[in-house]
């Protein structure tokens, strides 16, 4: 079983090399990319079943170097689950992009560049999830970031280059902070292996532990778009092509959240900053959703709700109980899928209506009823209406906070409920304007929403384009996955509960050596 673990990274890298060589053969690139991600999904499913049934992680020492001196790949329930979910999202967005490229002549997503960059992005995401030490977690981040620099500027328009420059600068700052923290940790403790760091961290003075803790939290918070370090996201993501925006929104911020979960539950279990994290979580939720209410462009609305809902994950992490961590993992899986689906649906709206401004788009219920359904289902899911997975995840988080019962937890519960209601309002306002509004009542409606007239990008229009069936099918498939998160919420939540309990159990380097020796 351990032989499968390195394939999670090597297969996408190999696929990227093949698609680069086959740059002039579009169908070959598509076939290689789809096959690669499908195989990775199958491997992730096998590994998840194995580690869950065996109740023990799988550790692989690359090159057979003795642990902790070599590179260690570490697959537990959390890593296997996130690799599997990420593979589903990457595969669906890839199919969406294939349809878009075929319809547009690859103007927005040139295939010769897109496929290698996309598979390298996937390799970086998977590498981050299975990294057993901080340095290789950093390497995983850098792999996905280098690919994301290419993807976010595809098409070379002025707005994309400008947003790409901001994204690159912010990412570099985050990487510098992360690398500085790794250097200090290695200098102080003589290791970058996360399990060994957790054993030695108590040897350092409390002030040094706090400095290292803050450095890592800052680095990961920038990547996860936690307020007030989320300023870059709403201006960066909406300018990219629809499939790129979808995969960025669904996955890239979650890699930062994953890093926070891994380090908080393993390295800094005894040196917590949970109260500060609770305050930050509340601010992220409230500021993010208020930003969404002030937007008139669908991609920017979703970008601000993305920031807002990262606050729920930080909230669950800061509660720091097994139930809360399990609820956080479930909510992360929910958000990866639902947020990606919404961005794909908005991509369909943009092609059908020629705009994503809710001040301009109207009458889509009659013109495109299928798109209306594809937007509506994930929208009410993200808003937290029962019985969908958004409601289940939020209820689980609130229940875990209520069990703690401190005043700050009660404040966070109220803040979370308000955020959920405002999210639903923002998404349903967009629904009413874009789908239900007709020409004859638009004057009255626009008078009521005149305060949105000065919102960024409210006047942007693009050419109306045909929607290939594969784009609609990919979006519908993701909607089906969002429904599946509700239908199969019981088994999935049980897995997440086991993840929450296992993450807070102490792990020793000797256990890691035993697992690698199997």
Coordinates of C-alpha atoms in Angstrom, one line a residue:
X1 CA 0.0 0.0 0.0
X2 CA 2.9 2.4 0.8
X3 CA 4.0 2.2 -2.9
X4 CA 0.9 4.1 -3.9
X5 CA 1.7 7.2 -1.8
X6 CA 4.4 8.7 -4.0
X7 CA 2.2 8.3 -7.0
X8 CA -0.1 11.0 -5.7
X9 CA 2.7 13.5 -6.6
X10 CA 4.7 11.8 -9.3
X11 CA 1.7 11.0 -11.6
X12 CA 0.6 14.6 -12.0
X13 CA 4.2 15.7 -12.5
X14 CA 4.7 13.0 -15.1
X15 CA 1.4 14.0 -16.7
X16 CA 2.5 17.6 -16.8
X17 CA 5.7 16.6 -18.7
X18 CA 3.8 14.5 -21.2
X19 CA 1.2 17.3 -21.9
X20 CA 4.0 19.8 -22.3
X21 CA 5.6 17.6 -24.9
X22 CA 2.3 17.1 -26.6
X23 CA 1.6 20.8 -26.7
X24 CA 0.2 20.7 -30.3
X25 CA -2.0 17.7 -29.7
X26 CA -5.0 19.0 -27.8
X27 CA -6.9 15.6 -27.6
X28 CA -3.7 13.9 -26.3
X29 CA -3.3 16.6 -23.6
X30 CA -7.0 16.2 -22.5
X31 CA -6.7 12.4 -22.4
X32 CA -3.5 12.5 -20.3
X33 CA -4.9 15.1 -17.9
X34 CA -8.2 13.3 -17.3
X35 CA -6.5 10.0 -16.9
X36 CA -4.0 11.3 -14.5
X37 CA -6.5 12.9 -12.2
X38 CA -8.8 9.9 -12.4
X39 CA -6.0 7.5 -11.3
X40 CA -5.1 9.9 -8.5
X41 CA -8.7 9.9 -7.3
X42 CA -8.8 6.1 -7.3
X43 CA -5.5 5.9 -5.4
X44 CA -6.8 8.4 -2.8
X45 CA -10.0 6.4 -2.3
X46 CA -7.9 3.2 -1.8
X47 CA -5.6 4.9 0.7
X48 CA -8.6 6.5 2.6
X49 CA -10.2 3.0 2.9
X50 CA -6.9 1.5 4.0
X51 CA -6.0 4.1 6.7
X52 CA -9.5 4.3 8.0
X53 CA -9.9 0.5 8.3
X54 CA -6.4 0.0 9.6
X55 CA -6.7 2.9 12.1
X56 CA -3.1 3.8 11.3
X57 CA -1.5 6.3 8.9
X58 CA 0.9 5.3 6.1
X59 CA 4.3 6.8 6.2
X60 CA 6.8 6.5 3.4
X61 CA 10.5 7.5 3.6
X62 CA 11.6 8.5 0.2
X63 CA 14.9 6.9 -0.8
X64 CA 14.8 4.7 2.3
X65 CA 16.6 7.4 4.3
X66 CA 16.2 6.8 8.1
X67 CA 13.4 8.9 9.6
X68 CA 13.6 11.8 10.3
X69 CA 16.6 12.6 8.1
X70 CA 14.9 11.9 4.7
X71 CA 11.7 13.1 3.0
X72 CA 8.7 11.6 4.7
X73 CA 5.3 11.3 2.9
X74 CA 2.5 10.9 5.5
X75 CA -1.0 9.8 4.6
X76 CA -3.6 9.7 7.4
X77 CA -7.3 10.0 7.1
X78 CA -7.2 13.8 6.7
X79 CA -4.6 13.8 3.9
X80 CA -6.3 10.9 2.0
X81 CA -9.8 12.6 2.3
X82 CA -8.5 16.0 1.1
X83 CA -6.5 14.5 -1.8
X84 CA -9.7 12.6 -2.9
X85 CA -12.0 15.6 -2.7
X86 CA -9.4 17.8 -4.4
X87 CA -9.1 15.2 -7.2
X88 CA -12.9 15.3 -7.8
X89 CA -12.8 19.1 -8.0
X90 CA -9.8 19.2 -10.2
X91 CA -11.3 16.7 -12.6
X92 CA -14.6 18.5 -12.8
X93 CA -13.0 21.9 -13.4
X94 CA -10.7 20.3 -16.0
X95 CA -13.7 19.0 -18.0
X96 CA -15.3 22.4 -17.7
X97 CA -12.2 24.1 -19.1
X98 CA -11.9 21.6 -21.9
X99 CA -15.4 22.6 -23.0
X100 CA -14.6 26.3 -22.7
X101 CA -11.3 25.9 -24.7
X102 CA -13.0 23.9 -27.4
X103 CA -15.8 26.5 -27.8
X104 CA -13.5 29.6 -27.6
X105 CA -10.7 28.3 -29.7
X106 CA -8.5 28.2 -26.6
X107 CA -8.2 32.0 -26.4
X108 CA -8.8 32.3 -22.7
X109 CA -7.3 29.0 -21.7
X110 CA -4.6 28.1 -24.3
X111 CA -4.3 24.3 -24.0
X112 CA -0.6 24.1 -24.6
X113 CA 0.0 26.2 -21.5
X114 CA -3.0 25.3 -19.4
X115 CA -2.7 21.5 -19.1
X116 CA 0.9 21.3 -17.9
X117 CA 0.3 24.2 -15.4
X118 CA -2.9 22.6 -14.2
X119 CA -1.3 19.3 -13.5
X120 CA 1.7 21.0 -11.7
X121 CA -0.9 22.9 -9.6
X122 CA -2.5 19.5 -8.7
X123 CA 0.9 18.0 -7.8
X124 CA 1.6 20.9 -5.5
X125 CA -1.7 20.6 -3.8
X126 CA -1.3 16.8 -3.3
X127 CA 2.3 17.3 -2.1
X128 CA 1.2 19.8 0.5
X129 CA -1.4 17.4 1.8
X130 CA 0.9 14.5 2.3
X131 CA 4.1 16.3 3.4
X132 CA 5.4 14.9 6.7
X133 CA 7.8 17.9 7.4
X134 CA 7.5 21.6 7.2
X135 CA 10.1 22.1 4.4
X136 CA 8.2 19.8 2.0
X137 CA 5.0 21.5 3.0
X138 CA 6.7 24.7 1.9
X139 CA 7.8 22.9 -1.3
X140 CA 4.3 21.8 -2.0
X141 CA 3.1 25.4 -1.5
X142 CA 5.7 26.7 -3.9
X143 CA 4.9 24.2 -6.6
X144 CA 1.2 25.1 -6.6
X145 CA 2.0 28.8 -6.4
X146 CA 4.4 28.8 -9.4
X147 CA 1.6 27.0 -11.4
X148 CA -1.0 29.4 -10.1
X149 CA 1.1 32.4 -11.3
X150 CA 0.7 31.1 -14.8
X151 CA -2.9 30.2 -14.6
X152 CA -4.1 33.5 -13.0
X153 CA -2.6 35.5 -15.9
X154 CA -3.8 33.3 -18.8
X155 CA -5.0 35.5 -21.6
X156 CA -2.6 38.3 -20.8
X157 CA -5.3 41.1 -20.3
X158 CA -4.4 44.2 -18.4
X159 CA -6.7 43.3 -15.5
X160 CA -5.3 39.8 -15.2
X161 CA -1.7 41.0 -15.3
X162 CA -2.4 43.6 -12.6
X163 CA -4.3 41.2 -10.4
X164 CA -1.5 38.6 -11.0
X165 CA 1.2 41.0 -9.8
X166 CA -0.7 41.6 -6.6
X167 CA -1.2 37.8 -6.1
X168 CA 2.5 37.1 -6.8
X169 CA 3.7 39.8 -4.3
X170 CA 1.4 38.6 -1.6
X171 CA 2.3 35.0 -2.1
X172 CA 6.0 35.8 -2.0
X173 CA 5.5 37.6 1.3
X174 CA 3.7 34.6 2.7
X175 CA 6.4 32.3 1.5
X176 CA 9.2 34.4 3.0
X177 CA 7.5 34.3 6.4
X178 CA 7.0 30.6 6.1
X179 CA 10.6 30.0 5.1
X180 CA 11.9 32.2 7.9
X181 CA 9.9 30.3 10.4
X182 CA 11.2 27.0 9.1
X183 CA 14.8 28.3 9.3
X184 CA 14.3 29.4 12.9
X185 CA 12.7 26.1 13.8
X186 CA 15.5 24.1 12.3
X187 CA 18.1 26.3 13.9
X188 CA 16.5 25.9 17.3
X189 CA 15.4 22.2 17.2
X190 CA 17.6 20.6 14.6
X191 CA 14.7 19.1 12.6
X192 CA 11.9 20.1 10.3
X193 CA 9.9 16.8 10.7
X194 CA 6.5 17.9 12.2
X195 CA 6.2 15.0 14.6
X196 CA 9.7 15.5 15.9
X197 CA 9.2 19.2 16.2
X198 CA 6.1 18.5 18.3
X199 CA 8.2 16.4 20.7
X200 CA 11.0 19.1 21.0
X201 CA 9.0 22.3 20.9
X202 CA 8.6 22.3 24.7
X203 CA 12.4 22.6 25.0
X204 CA 12.2 26.2 23.7
X205 CA 11.4 29.2 25.9
X206 CA 7.7 30.2 25.9
X207 CA 8.4 33.4 24.1
X208 CA 10.3 31.7 21.3
X209 CA 7.4 29.2 20.9
X210 CA 5.0 32.1 20.6
X211 CA 7.1 33.9 18.0
X212 CA 7.3 30.7 15.9
X213 CA 3.6 30.1 16.3
X214 CA 2.7 33.6 15.2
X215 CA 5.1 33.5 12.2
X216 CA 3.5 30.3 10.9
X217 CA 0.0 31.5 11.5
X218 CA 0.7 34.7 9.6
X219 CA 2.1 32.8 6.7
X220 CA -0.8 30.4 6.6
X221 CA -3.4 33.1 7.2
X222 CA -2.2 35.0 4.1
X223 CA -2.6 31.8 2.0
X224 CA -6.0 31.0 3.6
X225 CA -7.3 34.6 3.2
X226 CA -8.0 35.1 6.9
X227 CA -8.9 38.7 7.8
X228 CA -7.2 41.2 7.8
X229 CA -4.8 39.3 5.5
X230 CA -7.5 38.6 2.9
X231 CA -7.3 42.0 1.1
X232 CA -5.7 40.5 -2.0
X233 CA -8.3 37.8 -2.8
X234 CA -11.4 39.7 -4.0
X235 CA -9.3 41.6 -6.6
X236 CA -7.2 38.6 -7.7
X237 CA -9.6 35.7 -8.3
X238 CA -12.5 37.4 -10.3
X239 CA -10.2 38.5 -13.1
X240 CA -9.0 34.9 -14.0
X241 CA -10.7 32.6 -16.5
X242 CA -13.8 30.9 -15.0
X243 CA -12.2 27.4 -14.5
X244 CA -9.1 28.9 -13.0
X245 CA -11.2 31.0 -10.6
X246 CA -13.2 28.0 -9.6
X247 CA -10.3 25.8 -8.7
X248 CA -8.5 28.6 -6.9
X249 CA -11.6 29.4 -4.9
X250 CA -12.2 25.8 -4.0
X251 CA -8.7 24.6 -3.2
X252 CA -5.9 27.1 -2.8
X253 CA -7.2 28.8 0.4
X254 CA -8.0 25.4 1.8
X255 CA -4.4 24.3 1.5
X256 CA -3.6 27.2 3.9
X257 CA -6.4 26.1 6.2
X258 CA -5.1 22.6 6.1
X259 CA -1.6 23.8 7.1
X260 CA -3.1 25.7 10.0
X261 CA -5.0 22.5 11.1
X262 CA -2.0 20.3 10.8
X263 CA 0.4 22.6 12.8
X264 CA -2.2 23.7 15.4
X265 CA -3.2 20.2 16.3
X266 CA 0.3 18.7 16.1
X267 CA 3.0 21.2 16.8
X268 CA 1.3 23.9 19.0
X269 CA -1.1 21.8 20.9
X270 CA 0.4 23.0 24.2
X271 CA 1.0 26.6 23.1
X272 CA -2.3 27.8 21.8
X273 CA -3.5 31.2 20.6
X274 CA -7.1 30.0 20.5
X275 CA -8.7 33.2 21.9
X276 CA -6.9 35.3 19.3
X277 CA -8.0 32.8 16.6
X278 CA -11.6 33.1 17.8
X279 CA -11.5 36.9 17.5
X280 CA -9.9 36.6 14.0
X281 CA -12.5 34.0 13.0
X282 CA -15.4 36.3 14.0
X283 CA -13.9 39.3 12.1
X284 CA -13.3 37.1 9.0
X285 CA -16.9 36.0 9.0
X286 CA -18.5 39.4 9.5
X287 CA -16.1 41.5 7.4
X288 CA -16.2 39.0 4.5
X289 CA -20.0 38.8 4.3
X290 CA -20.4 42.6 4.6
X291 CA -18.0 42.9 1.7
X292 CA -20.2 40.5 -0.3
X293 CA -23.3 42.6 0.4
X294 CA -21.6 45.6 -1.1
X295 CA -20.8 43.9 -4.4
X296 CA -22.7 44.0 -7.7
X297 CA -20.5 41.5 -9.6
X298 CA -21.1 37.8 -9.0
X299 CA -17.5 36.7 -8.9
X300 CA -16.7 39.4 -6.3
X301 CA -19.7 38.4 -4.3
X302 CA -18.5 34.8 -4.2
X303 CA -14.9 35.9 -3.5
X304 CA -16.1 37.8 -0.4
X305 CA -18.2 34.9 0.8
X306 CA -15.2 32.7 0.3
X307 CA -13.3 34.9 2.8
X308 CA -16.2 34.9 5.1
X309 CA -16.6 31.1 5.2
X310 CA -12.9 30.6 5.9
X311 CA -13.8 32.2 9.2
X312 CA -16.0 29.2 10.1
X313 CA -13.0 26.9 9.6
X314 CA -10.8 29.0 11.8
X315 CA -13.6 29.1 14.3
X316 CA -13.7 25.3 14.5
X317 CA -10.0 25.1 14.7
X318 CA -9.9 27.5 17.6
X319 CA -12.4 25.6 19.6
X320 CA -9.8 22.8 19.7
X321 CA -12.0 19.9 20.7
X322 CA -12.2 16.6 18.8
X323 CA -15.8 17.3 17.9
X324 CA -14.9 20.8 16.7
X325 CA -12.0 19.6 14.6
X326 CA -14.2 16.9 13.0
X327 CA -16.8 19.5 12.2
X328 CA -14.2 21.8 10.7
X329 CA -13.0 19.0 8.4
X330 CA -16.5 18.3 7.3
X331 CA -17.2 22.0 6.7
X332 CA -13.9 22.2 4.7
X333 CA -14.9 19.4 2.4
X334 CA -18.4 21.0 2.0
X335 CA -16.9 24.4 1.2
X336 CA -14.4 23.0 -1.3
X337 CA -17.1 21.4 -3.3
X338 CA -19.9 24.0 -3.0
X339 CA -17.7 27.1 -3.6
X340 CA -16.2 25.5 -6.7
X341 CA -19.6 24.6 -8.0
X342 CA -20.9 28.2 -7.5
X343 CA -18.0 29.6 -9.5
X344 CA -18.6 27.1 -12.3
X345 CA -22.3 28.2 -12.3
X346 CA -21.3 31.8 -12.5
X347 CA -19.0 30.9 -15.5
X348 CA -22.1 29.6 -17.3
X349 CA -24.0 32.8 -16.4
X350 CA -21.2 34.9 -17.9
X351 CA -21.3 33.0 -21.1
X352 CA -25.1 33.1 -21.4
X353 CA -25.7 36.7 -20.4
X354 CA -22.4 38.3 -21.4
X355 CA -21.9 39.7 -18.0
X356 CA -21.6 38.8 -14.3
X357 CA -23.0 42.1 -13.0
X358 CA -26.3 41.7 -11.2
X359 CA -27.2 45.2 -12.3
X360 CA -27.1 44.0 -16.0
X361 CA -28.1 40.4 -16.0
X362 CA -31.8 39.7 -16.0
X363 CA -34.4 37.2 -17.2
X364 CA -32.2 34.1 -17.0
X365 CA -34.9 32.0 -15.4
X366 CA -36.8 32.0 -18.7
X367 CA -33.7 32.0 -20.9
X368 CA -31.6 29.4 -19.1
X369 CA -33.6 27.4 -16.5
X370 CA -30.9 24.7 -16.2
X371 CA -28.3 27.3 -15.2
X372 CA -30.9 28.7 -12.7
X373 CA -31.1 25.3 -11.0
X374 CA -27.3 24.8 -11.1
X375 CA -26.8 28.1 -9.3
X376 CA -29.7 27.9 -6.9
X377 CA -28.9 24.5 -5.3
X378 CA -25.3 25.3 -4.2
X379 CA -26.3 28.9 -3.3
X380 CA -28.8 27.8 -0.7
X381 CA -26.3 25.1 0.4
X382 CA -23.7 27.7 1.1
X383 CA -26.2 29.8 2.8
X384 CA -26.8 27.0 5.3
X385 CA -30.4 26.1 4.6
X386 CA -31.4 22.7 6.0
X387 CA -31.1 19.8 5.2
X388 CA -28.0 20.6 3.1
X389 CA -24.4 20.0 4.1
X390 CA -23.8 23.7 4.8
X391 CA -26.4 23.5 7.5
X392 CA -25.0 20.2 8.9
X393 CA -21.5 21.6 9.0
X394 CA -22.5 24.9 10.7
X395 CA -24.7 23.1 13.2
X396 CA -21.9 20.8 14.1
X397 CA -19.6 23.8 14.7
X398 CA -22.1 25.6 16.8
X399 CA -22.8 22.5 18.8
X400 CA -19.1 22.0 19.5
X401 CA -18.9 25.6 20.6
X402 CA -22.0 25.3 22.8
X403 CA -20.4 22.4 24.6
X404 CA -17.5 24.6 25.6
X405 CA -20.0 27.2 26.7
X406 CA -17.8 30.2 27.3
X407 CA -19.0 33.8 26.5
X408 CA -16.7 34.1 23.5
X409 CA -18.1 30.9 22.1
X410 CA -21.7 32.3 22.4
X411 CA -20.6 35.4 20.6
X412 CA -19.1 33.3 17.8
X413 CA -22.3 31.3 17.5
X414 CA -24.3 34.4 17.1
X415 CA -21.8 35.8 14.6
X416 CA -21.9 32.6 12.7
X417 CA -25.7 32.6 12.5
X418 CA -25.7 36.2 11.3
X419 CA -23.0 35.5 8.7
X420 CA -25.0 32.5 7.4
X421 CA -28.2 34.6 7.0
X422 CA -26.3 37.5 5.3
X423 CA -24.7 35.0 3.0
X424 CA -28.0 33.6 2.0
X425 CA -29.4 37.1 1.5
X426 CA -26.4 38.1 -0.7
X427 CA -26.7 35.0 -2.9
X428 CA -30.5 35.1 -3.1
X429 CA -30.4 38.8 -4.0
X430 CA -28.2 37.9 -6.9
X431 CA -30.6 35.1 -7.8
X432 CA -33.6 37.4 -7.8
X433 CA -31.9 40.1 -9.9
X434 CA -30.2 37.8 -12.4
X435 CA -32.9 35.1 -12.8
X436 CA -36.3 36.5 -11.7
X437 CA -36.1 40.1 -12.8
X438 CA -37.7 40.9 -16.1
X439 CA -37.3 44.0 -18.3
X440 CA -40.6 45.5 -17.4
X441 CA -39.8 45.6 -13.6
X442 CA -36.1 46.4 -13.9
X443 CA -36.5 50.2 -13.5
X444 CA -38.2 49.8 -10.1
X445 CA -35.7 47.2 -9.0
X446 CA -32.7 49.1 -10.1
X447 CA -33.9 52.1 -8.1
X448 CA -33.9 50.0 -5.0
X449 CA -30.3 48.7 -5.6
X450 CA -28.9 52.0 -6.9
X451 CA -26.4 51.9 -4.0
X452 CA -24.6 49.2 -5.9
X453 CA -24.0 51.4 -8.9
X454 CA -20.5 52.3 -7.7
X455 CA -19.5 48.8 -6.9
X456 CA -16.3 47.5 -8.6
X457 CA -16.6 46.0 -12.0
X458 CA -20.4 46.6 -12.0
X459 CA -20.3 47.8 -15.6
X460 CA -18.1 45.1 -17.1
X461 CA -19.6 43.2 -20.1
X462 CA -18.2 40.4 -22.2
X463 CA -19.3 38.8 -25.4
X464 CA -22.1 36.3 -25.2
X465 CA -20.9 32.8 -26.1
X466 CA -22.3 29.4 -26.7
X467 CA -22.3 27.0 -23.7
X468 CA -20.9 23.5 -24.7
X469 CA -22.7 20.6 -23.1
X470 CA -19.5 19.4 -21.4
X471 CA -19.4 22.6 -19.4
X472 CA -23.0 22.2 -18.3
X473 CA -22.4 18.5 -17.5
X474 CA -19.3 19.3 -15.4
X475 CA -21.2 21.9 -13.4
X476 CA -24.2 19.5 -13.0
X477 CA -21.8 16.8 -11.8
X478 CA -20.5 19.1 -9.1
X479 CA -24.0 20.0 -8.1
X480 CA -24.6 16.3 -7.7
X481 CA -21.6 16.0 -5.5
X482 CA -22.9 18.8 -3.3
X483 CA -26.1 16.9 -2.9
X484 CA -24.1 13.7 -2.2
X485 CA -22.5 15.5 0.7
X486 CA -26.0 15.8 2.2
X487 CA -27.3 12.3 1.3
X488 CA -24.1 10.6 2.6
X489 CA -23.5 13.1 5.4
X490 CA -23.7 10.3 8.0
X491 CA -20.8 8.2 6.8
X492 CA -18.7 11.2 5.8
X493 CA -19.2 12.9 9.2
X494 CA -18.2 9.7 11.0
X495 CA -14.9 9.7 9.1
X496 CA -14.4 13.4 9.9
X497 CA -15.2 12.7 13.6
X498 CA -12.5 10.0 13.6
X499 CA -10.1 12.5 12.0
X500 CA -10.8 15.0 14.7
X501 CA -10.1 12.5 17.4
X502 CA -6.9 11.2 15.8
X503 CA -5.5 14.6 15.1
X504 CA -5.5 15.5 18.8
X505 CA -3.9 12.2 19.9
X506 CA -0.1 12.4 20.6
X507 CA 2.1 10.9 17.9
X508 CA 5.8 10.0 18.5
X509 CA 8.7 9.7 16.1
X510 CA 9.0 6.1 17.0
X511 CA 5.5 5.5 15.8
X512 CA 6.3 7.2 12.5
X513 CA 9.4 5.0 12.1
X514 CA 7.3 1.9 12.8
X515 CA 4.7 3.0 10.2
X516 CA 7.4 3.6 7.6
X517 CA 9.0 0.3 8.3
X518 CA 5.8 -1.7 7.5

